[in-house]
């Protein structure tokens, strides 16, 4: 078995490329397990700034299974996103062996995030495992990997100050927006979306003192979401925008459109969306869906903002200056039409601009967190490879039990031959005494046997990883010479 990860993130790709690549991410893990015999488990971590696939690969010693697995995942990603297979292969950084665990543990701790130390990623990693488990796509090794990642993240949170200041993409966006806004108690906010990220955004707004929050969702869930959290639901987005100082959009509606393959049709003038009814005109060309946002429709388009601000200006007349508006687009698959940034009096921050403003974190705190990650990685590898070592230890213990039984039997027989009867209680006491002595003498042998067996297992695993990496390098970025994986 070999652990393999394929990662695409904000470190290597711009947000537009990452957005396109992650289209249909939810289906990749289960499809990989079903279509490639070498893949025994798959977990997909897809967030606003990363798309990662973790695989448990039943690889032959020559590494061909790993090569097949990586190209099969690239093929599935290409099919879901519309990019070519070569582009999909080239977009991913591939890791094998202990590097897989080290990377995931850093991700779960927020060390690899756009905002270093952000805490949302820990929950996203946990949910990724749950979703894989529900889809029947995980494996015992991936279960151990992801559970260890969660424990490591919690340990870093408890033992360091990383993430202690509530660092997150949401908090960064609100920090940047605050420079252009009135005091928070006076800020009028429109929140677009009703998912977990919307909940986190509302909590962050409330923590800063913002009470005037109106919730909009094209899904129809705004009323329940708002009622549960003491906010106000709205059904007319344009009207809600008329006096808004701040718009926070994190619905991800366009991402669901891309993943589901059924485009929503934008309602004229609303910027909202609905599923097309029979007879609605929708783009027939997949390239039209992938080429630009217009075919899909943004949740908030420039026309809606223009209409809202025009109404607000008419209502204000000459009595008051037109208040500026700050828009935070926190969705990976952009909720907001980028042309909104071109409108007078409107400031748009999307994930790309937030990344550019992300502050660094002190090296001392990061160093403490990385040392915890290093220790957790070593412990994970020892646990994962410990089966062979455990077998060696069990053999020693079995041999010790045979020696104990033989010595007790010999001593009892000797005493009886000398005419001394040995009852059951005396025999048990003698057994305990012999066992303590033998096990005390056995301690050093167990430590040595375990270390030796673990070293052999590590060497064998390293050889498989090296062969796998050589196979991946030999394949290059083209999958044309790789035979298709057999389905189950």
Short mmCIF file of C-alpha atoms in Angstrom, two decimals:
data_model
loop_
_atom_site.label_atom_id
_atom_site.label_comp_id
_atom_site.label_asym_id
_atom_site.label_seq_id
_atom_site.Cartn_x
_atom_site.Cartn_y
_atom_site.Cartn_z
CA UNK A 1 0.00 0.00 0.00
CA UNK A 2 1.22 3.50 -0.86
CA UNK A 3 -0.24 6.85 0.17
CA UNK A 4 -0.43 9.33 -2.69
CA UNK A 5 -1.67 12.91 -2.69
CA UNK A 6 -2.38 15.18 -5.64
CA UNK A 7 -2.62 18.81 -4.62
CA UNK A 8 -3.50 22.04 -6.41
CA UNK A 9 -3.60 25.18 -4.29
CA UNK A 10 -3.18 28.94 -4.12
CA UNK A 11 0.60 28.43 -3.93
CA UNK A 12 0.90 27.23 -7.54
CA UNK A 13 -2.29 28.38 -9.28
CA UNK A 14 -4.25 31.57 -9.65
CA UNK A 15 -7.79 31.52 -8.33
CA UNK A 16 -9.36 31.35 -11.79
CA UNK A 17 -7.44 28.19 -12.70
CA UNK A 18 -8.12 26.63 -9.31
CA UNK A 19 -11.81 27.49 -9.65
CA UNK A 20 -12.04 25.73 -12.99
CA UNK A 21 -9.97 22.72 -11.91
CA UNK A 22 -12.08 22.05 -8.82
CA UNK A 23 -15.31 21.85 -10.81
CA UNK A 24 -17.00 18.57 -9.93
CA UNK A 25 -14.58 17.88 -7.06
CA UNK A 26 -17.25 16.14 -5.02
CA UNK A 27 -17.52 13.27 -7.48
CA UNK A 28 -13.82 12.60 -8.01
CA UNK A 29 -13.07 10.50 -4.90
CA UNK A 30 -15.81 7.91 -5.25
CA UNK A 31 -15.34 7.74 -9.02
CA UNK A 32 -11.61 7.09 -8.56
CA UNK A 33 -12.28 4.13 -6.24
CA UNK A 34 -14.91 2.73 -8.61
CA UNK A 35 -12.95 3.08 -11.85
CA UNK A 36 -9.36 2.28 -10.87
CA UNK A 37 -8.60 -1.10 -9.34
CA UNK A 38 -5.31 0.15 -7.86
CA UNK A 39 -7.10 2.82 -5.78
CA UNK A 40 -8.53 1.35 -2.58
CA UNK A 41 -9.50 4.64 -0.97
CA UNK A 42 -9.83 8.34 -1.82
CA UNK A 43 -10.59 11.51 0.16
CA UNK A 44 -11.05 14.89 -1.51
CA UNK A 45 -10.35 18.18 0.28
CA UNK A 46 -11.84 21.06 -1.72
CA UNK A 47 -11.87 24.55 -0.21
CA UNK A 48 -11.77 28.12 -1.44
CA UNK A 49 -8.03 27.95 -2.05
CA UNK A 50 -7.13 24.30 -2.56
CA UNK A 51 -8.22 21.11 -4.33
CA UNK A 52 -6.48 18.00 -3.01
CA UNK A 53 -7.02 14.29 -3.55
CA UNK A 54 -5.59 11.77 -1.06
CA UNK A 55 -5.32 8.20 -2.33
CA UNK A 56 -4.60 4.80 -0.80
CA UNK A 57 -3.02 2.86 -3.65
CA UNK A 58 -2.49 -0.89 -3.77
CA UNK A 59 0.74 -0.55 -5.70
CA UNK A 60 3.05 -3.25 -7.05
CA UNK A 61 6.68 -2.87 -6.14
CA UNK A 62 7.47 -1.32 -9.55
CA UNK A 63 5.18 1.66 -8.83
CA UNK A 64 2.98 1.16 -11.88
CA UNK A 65 -0.15 1.17 -9.74
CA UNK A 66 0.67 4.64 -8.46
CA UNK A 67 1.26 5.84 -12.00
CA UNK A 68 -2.08 4.44 -13.11
CA UNK A 69 -3.84 5.95 -10.11
CA UNK A 70 -2.50 9.46 -10.63
CA UNK A 71 -3.44 9.49 -14.31
CA UNK A 72 -6.89 8.09 -13.57
CA UNK A 73 -7.55 10.92 -11.13
CA UNK A 74 -6.26 13.43 -13.67
CA UNK A 75 -8.61 11.93 -16.25
CA UNK A 76 -11.57 12.24 -13.88
CA UNK A 77 -10.69 15.83 -13.01
CA UNK A 78 -10.31 16.67 -16.69
CA UNK A 79 -13.69 15.12 -17.51
CA UNK A 80 -15.42 17.02 -14.70
CA UNK A 81 -13.80 20.40 -15.35
CA UNK A 82 -13.46 20.41 -19.12
CA UNK A 83 -9.69 20.95 -19.16
CA UNK A 84 -7.42 18.60 -21.06
CA UNK A 85 -5.88 15.63 -19.26
CA UNK A 86 -2.38 17.06 -19.80
CA UNK A 87 -3.43 20.31 -18.14
CA UNK A 88 -4.99 18.40 -15.23
CA UNK A 89 -1.83 16.32 -14.70
CA UNK A 90 0.38 19.41 -14.86
CA UNK A 91 -1.76 21.35 -12.38
CA UNK A 92 -1.20 18.92 -9.51
CA UNK A 93 1.79 18.53 -7.23
CA UNK A 94 2.18 14.85 -6.37
CA UNK A 95 3.45 13.54 -3.03
CA UNK A 96 4.04 10.00 -1.82
CA UNK A 97 5.06 8.31 1.41
CA UNK A 98 5.64 10.37 4.60
CA UNK A 99 5.35 13.63 2.63
CA UNK A 100 1.61 12.95 2.26
CA UNK A 101 1.03 12.92 6.01
CA UNK A 102 3.30 15.90 6.66
CA UNK A 103 1.45 17.99 4.08
CA UNK A 104 -2.05 17.06 5.29
CA UNK A 105 -1.11 17.76 8.90
CA UNK A 106 0.15 21.22 7.89
CA UNK A 107 -3.03 21.83 5.91
CA UNK A 108 -5.30 20.81 8.81
CA UNK A 109 -3.37 23.08 11.18
CA UNK A 110 -3.74 26.10 8.90
CA UNK A 111 0.00 26.26 8.19
CA UNK A 112 -0.54 25.96 4.44
CA UNK A 113 -3.54 28.29 4.24
CA UNK A 114 -3.81 31.57 2.38
CA UNK A 115 -4.26 33.16 5.82
CA UNK A 116 -1.75 31.22 7.95
CA UNK A 117 -3.34 29.90 11.12
CA UNK A 118 -6.96 30.10 9.95
CA UNK A 119 -9.20 27.62 11.75
CA UNK A 120 -11.94 26.84 9.21
CA UNK A 121 -9.67 24.36 7.42
CA UNK A 122 -9.65 21.99 10.41
CA UNK A 123 -13.39 21.49 10.07
CA UNK A 124 -13.14 21.17 6.30
CA UNK A 125 -10.56 18.40 6.60
CA UNK A 126 -12.79 16.59 9.09
CA UNK A 127 -15.83 16.93 6.80
CA UNK A 128 -13.80 15.63 3.84
CA UNK A 129 -13.25 12.35 5.68
CA UNK A 130 -16.91 12.15 6.68
CA UNK A 131 -18.03 12.68 3.08
CA UNK A 132 -15.62 10.01 1.82
CA UNK A 133 -16.87 7.63 4.51
CA UNK A 134 -20.49 8.28 3.56
CA UNK A 135 -19.64 7.63 -0.09
CA UNK A 136 -17.83 4.38 0.71
CA UNK A 137 -14.57 5.78 -0.68
CA UNK A 138 -12.27 5.77 2.35
CA UNK A 139 -9.89 3.07 3.64
CA UNK A 140 -8.45 2.13 7.03
CA UNK A 141 -5.17 3.89 6.24
CA UNK A 142 -6.92 7.08 5.11
CA UNK A 143 -9.12 6.95 8.21
CA UNK A 144 -5.98 6.83 10.36
CA UNK A 145 -4.34 9.60 8.30
CA UNK A 146 -7.24 12.05 8.54
CA UNK A 147 -8.05 11.29 12.17
CA UNK A 148 -4.40 11.91 13.03
CA UNK A 149 -4.55 15.18 11.08
CA UNK A 150 -7.50 16.33 13.18
CA UNK A 151 -5.77 15.38 16.43
CA UNK A 152 -2.61 17.17 15.33
CA UNK A 153 -4.56 20.30 14.45
CA UNK A 154 -6.22 20.27 17.88
CA UNK A 155 -2.85 19.75 19.59
CA UNK A 156 -1.38 22.75 17.76
CA UNK A 157 -4.40 24.83 18.69
CA UNK A 158 -4.05 23.88 22.35
CA UNK A 159 -0.27 24.19 22.65
CA UNK A 160 0.52 27.21 20.45
CA UNK A 161 -1.01 30.58 19.66
CA UNK A 162 -1.42 29.69 15.99
CA UNK A 163 -5.00 30.58 15.12
CA UNK A 164 -5.54 32.10 18.55
CA UNK A 165 -6.59 35.46 17.15
CA UNK A 166 -9.43 34.06 15.04
CA UNK A 167 -7.46 34.33 11.80
CA UNK A 168 -9.53 33.41 8.76
CA UNK A 169 -10.38 34.53 5.25
CA UNK A 170 -13.58 36.03 6.67
CA UNK A 171 -11.77 38.00 9.37
CA UNK A 172 -9.17 39.23 6.86
CA UNK A 173 -11.92 40.40 4.52
CA UNK A 174 -13.72 42.23 7.31
CA UNK A 175 -10.46 43.81 8.47
CA UNK A 176 -9.86 45.21 4.97
CA UNK A 177 -13.47 46.31 4.57
CA UNK A 178 -13.52 48.16 7.90
CA UNK A 179 -11.20 50.87 6.58
CA UNK A 180 -13.93 51.98 4.17
CA UNK A 181 -16.96 51.49 6.43
CA UNK A 182 -18.72 53.42 9.20
CA UNK A 183 -18.38 52.09 12.77
CA UNK A 184 -19.56 48.47 12.82
CA UNK A 185 -22.75 49.23 14.76
CA UNK A 186 -23.80 51.51 11.91
CA UNK A 187 -22.88 49.15 9.07
CA UNK A 188 -25.76 47.79 6.99
CA UNK A 189 -24.80 44.40 5.60
CA UNK A 190 -26.27 42.06 3.01
CA UNK A 191 -25.13 38.44 3.45
CA UNK A 192 -25.57 36.21 0.39
CA UNK A 193 -25.62 32.50 1.19
CA UNK A 194 -26.88 30.15 3.89
CA UNK A 195 -24.13 27.54 4.19
CA UNK A 196 -21.53 26.98 6.90
CA UNK A 197 -19.33 29.78 5.54
CA UNK A 198 -22.28 32.17 5.66
CA UNK A 199 -22.81 31.13 9.28
CA UNK A 200 -19.16 31.84 10.07
CA UNK A 201 -19.42 35.21 8.33
CA UNK A 202 -22.51 36.19 10.30
CA UNK A 203 -20.81 35.19 13.56
CA UNK A 204 -17.76 37.29 12.66
CA UNK A 205 -19.95 40.29 11.83
CA UNK A 206 -21.81 39.97 15.12
CA UNK A 207 -18.52 39.70 17.04
CA UNK A 208 -17.53 43.09 15.61
CA UNK A 209 -20.81 44.68 16.63
CA UNK A 210 -22.64 44.60 13.30
CA UNK A 211 -26.34 43.99 13.98
CA UNK A 212 -28.02 45.09 10.74
CA UNK A 213 -27.59 41.96 8.63
CA UNK A 214 -30.00 40.97 5.86
CA UNK A 215 -29.72 37.49 4.37
CA UNK A 216 -30.43 36.65 0.73
CA UNK A 217 -30.34 33.25 -0.97
CA UNK A 218 -31.62 32.11 -4.33
CA UNK A 219 -32.13 28.65 -2.80
CA UNK A 220 -35.08 29.77 -0.66
CA UNK A 221 -33.31 28.89 2.60
CA UNK A 222 -32.68 32.46 3.73
CA UNK A 223 -35.80 32.72 5.91
CA UNK A 224 -34.94 29.69 8.06
CA UNK A 225 -31.24 30.59 8.22
CA UNK A 226 -32.05 34.14 9.33
CA UNK A 227 -34.71 33.06 11.83
CA UNK A 228 -32.30 30.63 13.49
CA UNK A 229 -29.69 33.37 13.92
CA UNK A 230 -31.71 36.49 14.64
CA UNK A 231 -31.13 38.08 11.25
CA UNK A 232 -33.58 39.32 8.61
CA UNK A 233 -34.29 37.41 5.39
CA UNK A 234 -34.87 39.29 2.13
CA UNK A 235 -36.20 38.07 -1.20
CA UNK A 236 -35.38 41.12 -3.36
CA UNK A 237 -31.62 41.45 -3.63
CA UNK A 238 -31.65 44.75 -5.52
CA UNK A 239 -33.83 46.42 -2.90
CA UNK A 240 -31.61 45.08 -0.10
CA UNK A 241 -28.54 46.53 -1.82
CA UNK A 242 -29.94 50.06 -2.03
CA UNK A 243 -28.69 51.16 1.40
CA UNK A 244 -26.06 48.47 1.97
CA UNK A 245 -22.58 49.47 3.13
CA UNK A 246 -21.20 45.93 2.97
CA UNK A 247 -22.02 42.83 0.92
CA UNK A 248 -20.56 39.47 1.97
CA UNK A 249 -21.21 36.77 -0.63
CA UNK A 250 -20.35 33.11 -0.01
CA UNK A 251 -23.18 31.11 -1.58
CA UNK A 252 -21.00 29.07 -3.95
CA UNK A 253 -24.03 28.76 -6.24
CA UNK A 254 -21.98 28.88 -9.43
CA UNK A 255 -19.77 26.06 -8.14
CA UNK A 256 -22.83 23.85 -7.70
CA UNK A 257 -23.94 24.71 -11.22
CA UNK A 258 -20.58 23.67 -12.65
CA UNK A 259 -20.46 20.49 -10.59
CA UNK A 260 -24.03 19.49 -11.37
CA UNK A 261 -23.84 20.21 -15.07
CA UNK A 262 -27.23 21.94 -15.13
CA UNK A 263 -26.81 25.69 -15.62
CA UNK A 264 -29.01 28.12 -13.76
CA UNK A 265 -30.61 30.96 -15.66
CA UNK A 266 -30.18 34.47 -14.36
CA UNK A 267 -33.42 36.27 -13.64
CA UNK A 268 -33.47 39.64 -15.44
CA UNK A 269 -32.41 42.42 -13.09
CA UNK A 270 -32.17 40.31 -9.96
CA UNK A 271 -28.77 38.71 -10.08
CA UNK A 272 -30.41 35.64 -8.56
CA UNK A 273 -30.66 32.19 -10.10
CA UNK A 274 -33.06 29.31 -10.62
CA UNK A 275 -32.95 25.94 -12.30
CA UNK A 276 -34.05 26.17 -15.97
CA UNK A 277 -37.61 25.16 -16.69
CA UNK A 278 -38.68 23.36 -19.81
CA UNK A 279 -38.23 25.67 -22.79
CA UNK A 280 -35.66 27.94 -21.10
CA UNK A 281 -32.73 28.74 -23.32
CA UNK A 282 -29.49 27.45 -21.81
CA UNK A 283 -25.97 27.19 -23.28
CA UNK A 284 -25.57 23.92 -25.12
CA UNK A 285 -21.82 24.22 -25.52
CA UNK A 286 -19.73 23.06 -22.56
CA UNK A 287 -17.06 25.58 -23.60
CA UNK A 288 -19.59 28.36 -23.10
CA UNK A 289 -20.04 27.22 -19.53
CA UNK A 290 -16.31 27.07 -18.91
CA UNK A 291 -15.18 30.08 -20.88
CA UNK A 292 -16.79 32.89 -18.93
CA UNK A 293 -19.09 33.53 -16.01
CA UNK A 294 -21.75 35.23 -18.11
CA UNK A 295 -23.18 31.97 -19.44
CA UNK A 296 -23.71 30.74 -15.92
CA UNK A 297 -24.77 33.99 -14.34
CA UNK A 298 -23.31 35.43 -11.16
CA UNK A 299 -25.31 35.59 -7.96
CA UNK A 300 -24.54 39.31 -7.87
CA UNK A 301 -24.05 40.98 -11.26
CA UNK A 302 -22.95 44.50 -12.09
CA UNK A 303 -26.39 45.46 -13.43
CA UNK A 304 -28.03 44.69 -10.08
CA UNK A 305 -25.51 46.85 -8.22
CA UNK A 306 -25.96 49.72 -10.69
CA UNK A 307 -29.74 49.57 -10.33
CA UNK A 308 -29.57 49.49 -6.53
CA UNK A 309 -27.15 52.39 -6.27
CA UNK A 310 -29.11 54.46 -8.79
CA UNK A 311 -32.24 54.04 -6.70
CA UNK A 312 -30.32 54.98 -3.57
CA UNK A 313 -28.93 58.11 -5.26
CA UNK A 314 -32.39 59.17 -6.41
CA UNK A 315 -33.78 58.69 -2.92
CA UNK A 316 -30.94 60.66 -1.33
CA UNK A 317 -31.11 63.52 -3.83
CA UNK A 318 -29.00 66.46 -2.76
CA UNK A 319 -29.48 65.78 0.93
CA UNK A 320 -26.64 63.32 1.49
CA UNK A 321 -23.53 62.03 -0.31
CA UNK A 322 -23.74 58.59 -1.87
CA UNK A 323 -22.28 56.09 0.63
CA UNK A 324 -19.55 53.74 -0.64
CA UNK A 325 -20.14 49.99 -0.82
CA UNK A 326 -17.63 47.23 -0.03
CA UNK A 327 -18.22 43.79 -1.56
CA UNK A 328 -16.48 40.66 -0.24
CA UNK A 329 -16.70 37.70 -2.60
CA UNK A 330 -15.61 34.71 -0.52
CA UNK A 331 -16.77 32.00 -2.93
CA UNK A 332 -14.26 29.97 -4.91
CA UNK A 333 -16.57 29.90 -7.93
CA UNK A 334 -17.09 33.64 -7.94
CA UNK A 335 -20.50 34.76 -6.73
CA UNK A 336 -19.84 38.34 -7.83
CA UNK A 337 -19.35 39.59 -11.38
CA UNK A 338 -15.76 40.96 -11.50
CA UNK A 339 -17.09 44.00 -13.40
CA UNK A 340 -18.61 45.19 -10.12
CA UNK A 341 -15.10 46.43 -9.29
CA UNK A 342 -15.34 48.92 -12.16
CA UNK A 343 -18.35 50.72 -10.67
CA UNK A 344 -17.86 54.09 -9.00
CA UNK A 345 -18.06 53.95 -5.24
CA UNK A 346 -17.76 50.16 -5.07
CA UNK A 347 -14.73 48.29 -3.69
CA UNK A 348 -14.57 44.55 -4.47
CA UNK A 349 -12.37 42.08 -2.63
CA UNK A 350 -12.29 38.52 -3.98
CA UNK A 351 -10.12 35.60 -2.88
CA UNK A 352 -7.24 36.66 -5.13
CA UNK A 353 -7.10 40.16 -3.64
CA UNK A 354 -7.49 38.78 -0.11
CA UNK A 355 -4.53 36.51 -0.72
CA UNK A 356 -2.43 39.51 -1.73
CA UNK A 357 -3.30 41.23 1.57
CA UNK A 358 -2.77 38.19 3.81
CA UNK A 359 -0.38 39.07 6.66
CA UNK A 360 2.54 36.86 7.67
CA UNK A 361 2.65 35.09 11.02
CA UNK A 362 5.58 35.13 13.41
CA UNK A 363 8.23 32.52 12.63
CA UNK A 364 8.44 31.42 16.27
CA UNK A 365 4.78 30.36 16.38
CA UNK A 366 5.02 28.66 13.00
CA UNK A 367 8.17 26.85 14.12
CA UNK A 368 6.39 25.50 17.20
CA UNK A 369 3.52 24.25 15.08
CA UNK A 370 5.82 22.63 12.52
CA UNK A 371 7.66 20.71 15.25
CA UNK A 372 4.35 19.25 16.37
CA UNK A 373 3.61 18.32 12.76
CA UNK A 374 7.02 16.63 12.40
CA UNK A 375 6.45 14.55 15.55
CA UNK A 376 2.93 13.60 14.45
CA UNK A 377 4.22 12.59 11.02
CA UNK A 378 6.85 10.32 12.55
CA UNK A 379 4.31 8.78 14.93
CA UNK A 380 1.85 8.22 12.08
CA UNK A 381 4.44 6.47 9.94
CA UNK A 382 5.47 4.25 12.83
CA UNK A 383 1.84 3.35 13.50
CA UNK A 384 1.11 2.73 9.82
CA UNK A 385 4.16 0.54 9.36
CA UNK A 386 3.92 -0.98 12.83
CA UNK A 387 2.06 -4.11 11.72
CA UNK A 388 5.29 -5.84 10.75
CA UNK A 389 6.92 -4.71 13.99
CA UNK A 390 3.91 -5.90 15.98
CA UNK A 391 4.19 -9.30 14.33
CA UNK A 392 7.82 -9.59 15.48
CA UNK A 393 6.87 -8.58 19.02
CA UNK A 394 3.99 -11.08 19.12
CA UNK A 395 6.38 -13.84 18.07
CA UNK A 396 8.70 -12.93 20.95
CA UNK A 397 5.81 -12.88 23.44
CA UNK A 398 4.51 -16.23 22.18
CA UNK A 399 7.98 -17.73 22.60
CA UNK A 400 8.17 -16.24 26.12
CA UNK A 401 4.81 -17.79 27.03
CA UNK A 402 6.08 -21.19 25.90
CA UNK A 403 9.23 -20.77 27.99
CA UNK A 404 7.22 -19.70 31.04
CA UNK A 405 4.89 -22.68 30.75
CA UNK A 406 7.81 -25.06 30.32
CA UNK A 407 9.72 -23.68 33.34
CA UNK A 408 6.65 -23.75 35.60
CA UNK A 409 5.84 -27.31 34.57
CA UNK A 410 9.43 -28.39 35.21
CA UNK A 411 9.57 -26.79 38.68
CA UNK A 412 6.16 -28.17 39.73
CA UNK A 413 7.18 -31.66 38.54
CA UNK A 414 10.46 -31.41 40.47
CA UNK A 415 8.72 -30.46 43.71
CA UNK A 416 6.18 -33.23 43.33
CA UNK A 417 8.95 -35.74 42.62
CA UNK A 418 10.53 -34.63 45.90
CA UNK A 419 7.27 -35.44 47.66
CA UNK A 420 5.93 -31.90 47.98
CA UNK A 421 2.40 -31.40 46.74
CA UNK A 422 1.74 -28.14 44.80
CA UNK A 423 -1.84 -26.86 44.91
CA UNK A 424 -3.47 -24.56 42.31
CA UNK A 425 -2.81 -21.35 44.25
CA UNK A 426 0.89 -22.19 44.61
CA UNK A 427 1.12 -23.02 40.89
CA UNK A 428 -0.44 -19.65 39.97
CA UNK A 429 1.93 -17.79 42.29
CA UNK A 430 4.90 -19.62 40.75
CA UNK A 431 3.63 -18.74 37.24
CA UNK A 432 3.36 -15.03 38.12
CA UNK A 433 6.89 -15.02 39.53
CA UNK A 434 8.39 -16.68 36.47
CA UNK A 435 6.41 -14.40 34.12
CA UNK A 436 7.68 -11.23 35.82
CA UNK A 437 11.29 -12.40 35.52
CA UNK A 438 10.99 -13.54 31.90
CA UNK A 439 9.15 -10.38 30.77
CA UNK A 440 11.71 -8.17 32.54
CA UNK A 441 14.49 -9.95 30.66
CA UNK A 442 12.40 -9.69 27.46
CA UNK A 443 12.07 -5.90 27.44
CA UNK A 444 15.33 -5.15 25.63
CA UNK A 445 14.69 -7.92 23.11
CA UNK A 446 11.22 -6.51 22.33
CA UNK A 447 12.59 -2.99 21.79
CA UNK A 448 15.32 -4.32 19.50
CA UNK A 449 12.94 -6.58 17.54
CA UNK A 450 10.43 -3.80 17.06
CA UNK A 451 13.08 -1.34 15.90
CA UNK A 452 14.52 -3.89 13.48
CA UNK A 453 11.14 -4.86 12.02
CA UNK A 454 10.15 -1.20 11.72
CA UNK A 455 13.39 -0.39 9.90
CA UNK A 456 12.76 -3.21 7.44
CA UNK A 457 9.17 -2.03 6.87
CA UNK A 458 10.36 1.55 6.36
CA UNK A 459 13.00 0.42 3.88
CA UNK A 460 10.44 -1.60 1.93
CA UNK A 461 7.99 1.32 1.93
CA UNK A 462 10.73 3.72 0.82
CA UNK A 463 11.60 1.40 -2.05
CA UNK A 464 7.97 1.33 -3.20
CA UNK A 465 7.73 5.12 -2.89
CA UNK A 466 10.96 5.58 -4.86
CA UNK A 467 9.70 3.27 -7.61
CA UNK A 468 6.37 5.12 -7.64
CA UNK A 469 8.06 8.51 -7.95
CA UNK A 470 10.31 7.20 -10.72
CA UNK A 471 7.24 5.90 -12.57
CA UNK A 472 5.53 9.28 -12.22
CA UNK A 473 8.61 11.13 -13.48
CA UNK A 474 8.94 8.71 -16.37
CA UNK A 475 5.33 9.27 -17.38
CA UNK A 476 5.85 13.04 -17.62
CA UNK A 477 2.71 15.14 -17.97
CA UNK A 478 1.10 13.07 -20.68
CA UNK A 479 -1.20 10.22 -19.91
CA UNK A 480 -1.36 8.97 -23.50
CA UNK A 481 1.07 6.12 -22.89
CA UNK A 482 -0.55 4.94 -19.67
CA UNK A 483 -2.93 2.04 -19.94
CA UNK A 484 -6.43 2.59 -18.60
CA UNK A 485 -7.11 1.42 -15.05
CA UNK A 486 -9.37 -1.55 -14.74
CA UNK A 487 -12.70 -0.95 -13.06
CA UNK A 488 -13.97 -2.98 -10.15
#
